[in-house]
PDB file of C-alpha atoms in Angstrom:
ATOM      1  CA  MET A   1      26.864  74.612 -11.984  1.00 83.00           C
ATOM      2  CA  ARG A   2      28.095  71.661 -13.872  1.00 86.00           C
ATOM      3  CA  LYS A   3      30.869  72.254 -16.409  1.00 86.00           C
ATOM      4  CA  GLU A   4      30.689  68.840 -18.090  1.00 86.00           C
ATOM      5  CA  PRO A   5      27.713  68.663 -19.227  1.00 90.00           C
ATOM      6  CA  TYR A   6      27.336  72.387 -18.864  1.00 92.00           C
ATOM      7  CA  ARG A   7      23.942  72.881 -16.990  1.00 93.00           C
ATOM      8  CA  VAL A   8      22.711  74.405 -13.630  1.00 93.00           C
ATOM      9  CA  GLU A   9      21.399  72.273 -10.777  1.00 92.00           C
ATOM     10  CA  TRP A  10      19.248  73.872  -8.161  1.00 87.00           C
ATOM     11  CA  ARG A  11      19.148  72.459  -4.405  1.00 86.00           C
ATOM     12  CA  ALA A  12      15.440  72.796  -3.548  1.00 83.00           C
ATOM     13  CA  PRO A  13      14.486  73.670   0.034  1.00 86.00           C
ATOM     14  CA  ASP A  14      13.516  70.006   0.631  1.00 92.00           C
ATOM     15  CA  GLY A  15      16.723  68.887  -0.208  1.00 91.00           C
ATOM     16  CA  SER A  16      15.942  67.460  -3.574  1.00 91.00           C
ATOM     17  CA  TRP A  17      17.911  68.495  -6.602  1.00 91.00           C
ATOM     18  CA  ARG A  18      16.507  70.220  -9.794  1.00 89.00           C
ATOM     19  CA  ARG A  19      18.862  69.411 -12.866  1.00 92.00           C
ATOM     20  CA  GLY A  20      18.402  71.680 -15.739  1.00 94.00           C
ATOM     21  CA  PRO A  21      18.887  70.608 -19.264  1.00 95.00           C
ATOM     22  CA  VAL A  22      22.324  70.519 -20.882  1.00 93.00           C
ATOM     23  CA  VAL A  23      23.113  73.754 -22.688  1.00 92.00           C
ATOM     24  CA  PRO A  24      24.144  72.566 -26.374  1.00 86.00           C
ATOM     25  CA  ASP A  25      26.950  75.146 -26.926  1.00 82.00           C
ATOM     26  CA  GLY A  26      29.022  74.314 -23.666  1.00 70.00           C
ATOM     27  CA  VAL A  27      31.996  72.808 -25.570  1.00 79.00           C
ATOM     28  CA  GLN A  28      34.529  74.765 -27.612  1.00 85.00           C
ATOM     29  CA  PRO A  29      37.842  73.337 -28.730  1.00 90.00           C
ATOM     30  CA  VAL A  30      41.095  75.086 -27.603  1.00 92.00           C
ATOM     31  CA  THR A  31      42.646  76.214 -30.741  1.00 92.00           C
ATOM     32  CA  ALA A  32      45.802  78.357 -31.145  1.00 91.00           C
ATOM     33  CA  ASP A  33      43.628  81.555 -31.568  1.00 92.00           C
ATOM     34  CA  GLU A  34      41.979  80.594 -28.269  1.00 91.00           C
ATOM     35  CA  LYS A  35      45.168  80.289 -26.357  1.00 91.00           C
ATOM     36  CA  ARG A  36      46.451  83.314 -27.500  1.00 87.00           C
ATOM     37  CA  TYR A  37      43.505  85.167 -26.605  1.00 86.00           C
ATOM     38  CA  ALA A  38      43.436  83.461 -23.209  1.00 84.00           C
ATOM     39  CA  LEU A  39      47.109  84.848 -22.782  1.00 83.00           C
ATOM     40  CA  PHE A  40      46.120  88.425 -23.770  1.00 79.00           C
ATOM     41  CA  ARG A  41      43.210  88.306 -21.408  1.00 76.00           C
ATOM     42  CA  HIS A  42      45.184  87.243 -18.446  1.00 72.00           C
ATOM     43  CA  ALA A  43      48.342  89.178 -19.159  1.00 69.00           C
ATOM     44  CA  THR A  44      48.046  91.433 -16.231  1.00 60.00           C
ATOM     45  CA  VAL A  45      47.510  88.587 -13.946  1.00 59.00           C
ATOM     46  CA  LEU A  46      50.387  86.491 -15.329  1.00 57.00           C
ATOM     47  CA  GLN A  47      52.618  89.620 -14.857  1.00 61.00           C
ATOM     48  CA  ARG A  48      54.268  89.454 -18.061  1.00 61.00           C
ATOM     49  CA  PRO A  49      52.243  90.796 -21.205  1.00 62.00           C
ATOM     50  CA  SER A  50      54.429  88.651 -23.679  1.00 71.00           C
ATOM     51  CA  TYR A  51      53.932  84.808 -23.008  1.00 75.00           C
ATOM     52  CA  LYS A  52      54.081  82.478 -25.778  1.00 81.00           C
ATOM     53  CA  ILE A  53      51.629  79.432 -26.067  1.00 84.00           C
ATOM     54  CA  GLU A  54      54.374  77.044 -25.899  1.00 86.00           C
ATOM     55  CA  GLU A  55      55.319  77.882 -22.426  1.00 84.00           C
ATOM     56  CA  PHE A  56      52.378  76.403 -21.323  1.00 83.00           C
ATOM     57  CA  PRO A  57      52.222  72.716 -22.533  1.00 84.00           C
ATOM     58  CA  ASN A  58      49.242  71.591 -20.648  1.00 89.00           C
ATOM     59  CA  TRP A  59      46.353  73.284 -22.459  1.00 90.00           C
ATOM     60  CA  PRO A  60      43.103  71.257 -22.065  1.00 90.00           C
ATOM     61  CA  PRO A  61      41.434  70.032 -25.337  1.00 92.00           C
ATOM     62  CA  THR A  62      38.324  72.117 -24.831  1.00 90.00           C
ATOM     63  CA  MET A  63      37.348  75.393 -23.152  1.00 88.00           C
ATOM     64  CA  PRO A  64      35.366  75.366 -19.780  1.00 89.00           C
ATOM     65  CA  PRO A  65      32.042  76.958 -20.464  1.00 91.00           C
ATOM     66  CA  PHE A  66      32.400  79.259 -17.624  1.00 92.00           C
ATOM     67  CA  PRO A  67      35.076  80.947 -15.551  1.00 87.00           C
ATOM     68  CA  LEU A  68      35.293  80.101 -11.750  1.00 87.00           C
ATOM     69  CA  ASP A  69      33.782  83.457 -10.732  1.00 87.00           C
ATOM     70  CA  ALA A  70      31.158  83.093 -13.290  1.00 92.00           C
ATOM     71  CA  MET A  71      27.894  82.845 -11.229  1.00 94.00           C
ATOM     72  CA  PHE A  72      25.672  86.309 -10.123  1.00 94.00           C
ATOM     73  CA  PRO A  73      22.476  85.722  -8.353  1.00 93.00           C
ATOM     74  CA  LEU A  74      19.641  87.902  -9.748  1.00 93.00           C
ATOM     75  CA  HIS A  75      17.322  89.691  -7.706  1.00 89.00           C
ATOM     76  CA  ASP A  76      14.327  87.952  -9.187  1.00 90.00           C
ATOM     77  CA  GLY A  77      15.551  84.180  -8.289  1.00 90.00           C
ATOM     78  CA  ARG A  78      17.319  83.622 -11.727  1.00 94.00           C
ATOM     79  CA  LEU A  79      21.101  83.038 -12.114  1.00 95.00           C
ATOM     80  CA  ALA A  80      23.284  84.795 -14.267  1.00 96.00           C
ATOM     81  CA  VAL A  81      26.321  82.762 -15.744  1.00 95.00           C
ATOM     82  CA  ARG A  82      29.474  84.514 -17.309  1.00 93.00           C
ATOM     83  CA  ARG A  83      30.490  82.410 -20.398  1.00 93.00           C
ATOM     84  CA  THR A  84      34.068  82.090 -21.126  1.00 88.00           C
ATOM     85  CA  PRO A  85      34.709  84.638 -23.959  1.00 85.00           C
ATOM     86  CA  THR A  86      36.294  83.160 -27.322  1.00 85.00           C
ATOM     87  CA  ALA A  87      38.872  84.686 -29.717  1.00 86.00           C
ATOM     88  CA  LYS A  88      36.205  84.749 -32.215  1.00 84.00           C
ATOM     89  CA  ASP A  89      34.298  87.691 -31.120  1.00 79.00           C
ATOM     90  CA  HIS A  90      36.079  88.957 -27.979  1.00 79.00           C
ATOM     91  CA  THR A  91      32.624  89.089 -26.512  1.00 84.00           C
ATOM     92  CA  GLU A  92      31.493  88.006 -23.312  1.00 87.00           C
ATOM     93  CA  TRP A  93      28.098  86.380 -23.045  1.00 92.00           C
ATOM     94  CA  ILE A  94      25.929  86.017 -20.140  1.00 95.00           C
ATOM     95  CA  ASP A  95      23.407  83.027 -19.910  1.00 96.00           C
ATOM     96  CA  ILE A  96      20.403  83.652 -17.554  1.00 96.00           C
ATOM     97  CA  PHE A  97      18.938  80.423 -16.041  1.00 96.00           C
ATOM     98  CA  ASP A  98      15.352  80.223 -14.330  1.00 94.00           C
ATOM     99  CA  ARG A  99      14.788  78.109 -11.174  1.00 89.00           C
ATOM    100  CA  THR A 100      14.155  75.068 -12.997  1.00 90.00           C
ATOM    101  CA  GLY A 101      17.814  75.172 -14.493  1.00 92.00           C
ATOM    102  CA  LYS A 102      16.742  76.011 -18.269  1.00 95.00           C
ATOM    103  CA  ARG A 103      18.484  78.822 -19.859  1.00 96.00           C
ATOM    104  CA  VAL A 104      15.925  81.382 -20.504  1.00 96.00           C
ATOM    105  CA  ASP A 105      17.910  84.261 -22.020  1.00 96.00           C
ATOM    106  CA  ARG A 106      21.377  85.450 -23.249  1.00 95.00           C
ATOM    107  CA  TRP A 107      22.945  88.751 -22.657  1.00 95.00           C
ATOM    108  CA  ARG A 108      25.600  90.251 -25.074  1.00 93.00           C
ATOM    109  CA  LEU A 109      28.093  92.646 -23.516  1.00 92.00           C
ATOM    110  CA  PRO A 110      30.029  95.026 -25.516  1.00 90.00           C
ATOM    111  CA  ARG A 111      33.223  93.765 -27.113  1.00 83.00           C
ATOM    112  CA  ASP A 112      36.265  93.601 -24.693  1.00 81.00           C
ATOM    113  CA  HIS A 113      34.089  94.404 -21.601  1.00 87.00           C
ATOM    114  CA  GLN A 114      33.916  92.130 -18.575  1.00 87.00           C
ATOM    115  CA  LEU A 115      31.043  91.744 -16.083  1.00 90.00           C
ATOM    116  CA  ILE A 116      31.978  92.384 -12.516  1.00 91.00           C
ATOM    117  CA  GLY A 117      28.517  92.883 -10.821  1.00 91.00           C
ATOM    118  CA  ILE A 118      24.792  93.169 -11.376  1.00 92.00           C
ATOM    119  CA  GLY A 119      22.456  95.533  -9.818  1.00 91.00           C
ATOM    120  CA  ALA A 120      18.692  95.903  -9.911  1.00 87.00           C
ATOM    121  CA  GLN A 121      18.679  98.292 -12.932  1.00 91.00           C
ATOM    122  CA  TRP A 122      22.482  98.072 -14.055  1.00 94.00           C
ATOM    123  CA  LEU A 123      25.398  95.962 -15.252  1.00 94.00           C
ATOM    124  CA  TYR A 124      28.835  96.929 -14.060  1.00 95.00           C
ATOM    125  CA  LEU A 125      31.605  96.262 -16.211  1.00 94.00           C
ATOM    126  CA  THR A 126      35.202  96.779 -16.912  1.00 91.00           C
ATOM    127  CA  THR A 127      37.378  97.360 -19.850  1.00 88.00           C
ATOM    128  CA  ARG A 128      41.285  97.325 -20.588  1.00 80.00           C
ATOM    129  CA  ASP A 129      42.575 100.142 -22.954  1.00 80.00           C
ATOM    130  CA  GLU A 130      45.861  99.839 -24.809  1.00 77.00           C
ATOM    131  CA  ASP A 131      47.695 101.368 -22.032  1.00 79.00           C
ATOM    132  CA  ASP A 132      46.611  98.574 -19.788  1.00 74.00           C
ATOM    133  CA  LEU A 133      44.488 100.774 -17.779  1.00 84.00           C
ATOM    134  CA  TYR A 134      41.036  99.677 -16.428  1.00 87.00           C
ATOM    135  CA  SER A 135      37.911 101.611 -16.741  1.00 93.00           C
ATOM    136  CA  LEU A 136      34.526 100.877 -14.890  1.00 94.00           C
ATOM    137  CA  TRP A 137      31.493 101.081 -17.174  1.00 92.00           C
ATOM    138  CA  ARG A 138      27.650 100.974 -16.145  1.00 94.00           C
ATOM    139  CA  MET A 139      24.815  99.984 -18.580  1.00 94.00           C
ATOM    140  CA  PRO A 140      21.282  99.322 -18.470  1.00 94.00           C
ATOM    141  CA  ARG A 141      20.443  95.718 -17.572  1.00 90.00           C
ATOM    142  CA  PRO A 142      18.945  93.932 -20.784  1.00 87.00           C
TER     143      PRO A 142
END
């Protein structure tokens, strides 16, 4: 995976690289809304639910197209990549890439749900409620 520019690169069995085309919607600016949403999403990890964006002076100018734990290999040889959710719709998108590195599909998850695993028939998701409790969900694969 390449973050800049956003694309998939496959290592072939013969040692050569297959570089997919650049995904055009990979760059999102970091706005004040994005900063607030990032702090909301990571409040439990940060151990304090009420951080202010000013307490973090080193925000990047653009959002990464995907988080560090973004890649999920699929049973058919394709690759699923979780995109960084945005403040705009609180929705996580999953990009699906074929073995040439081309994005061939996009899956939209329910609002405020996060992908944690992919099975042969199901997507496994979590969601956090207003009491900060997590629930595990299962939904059919698109």
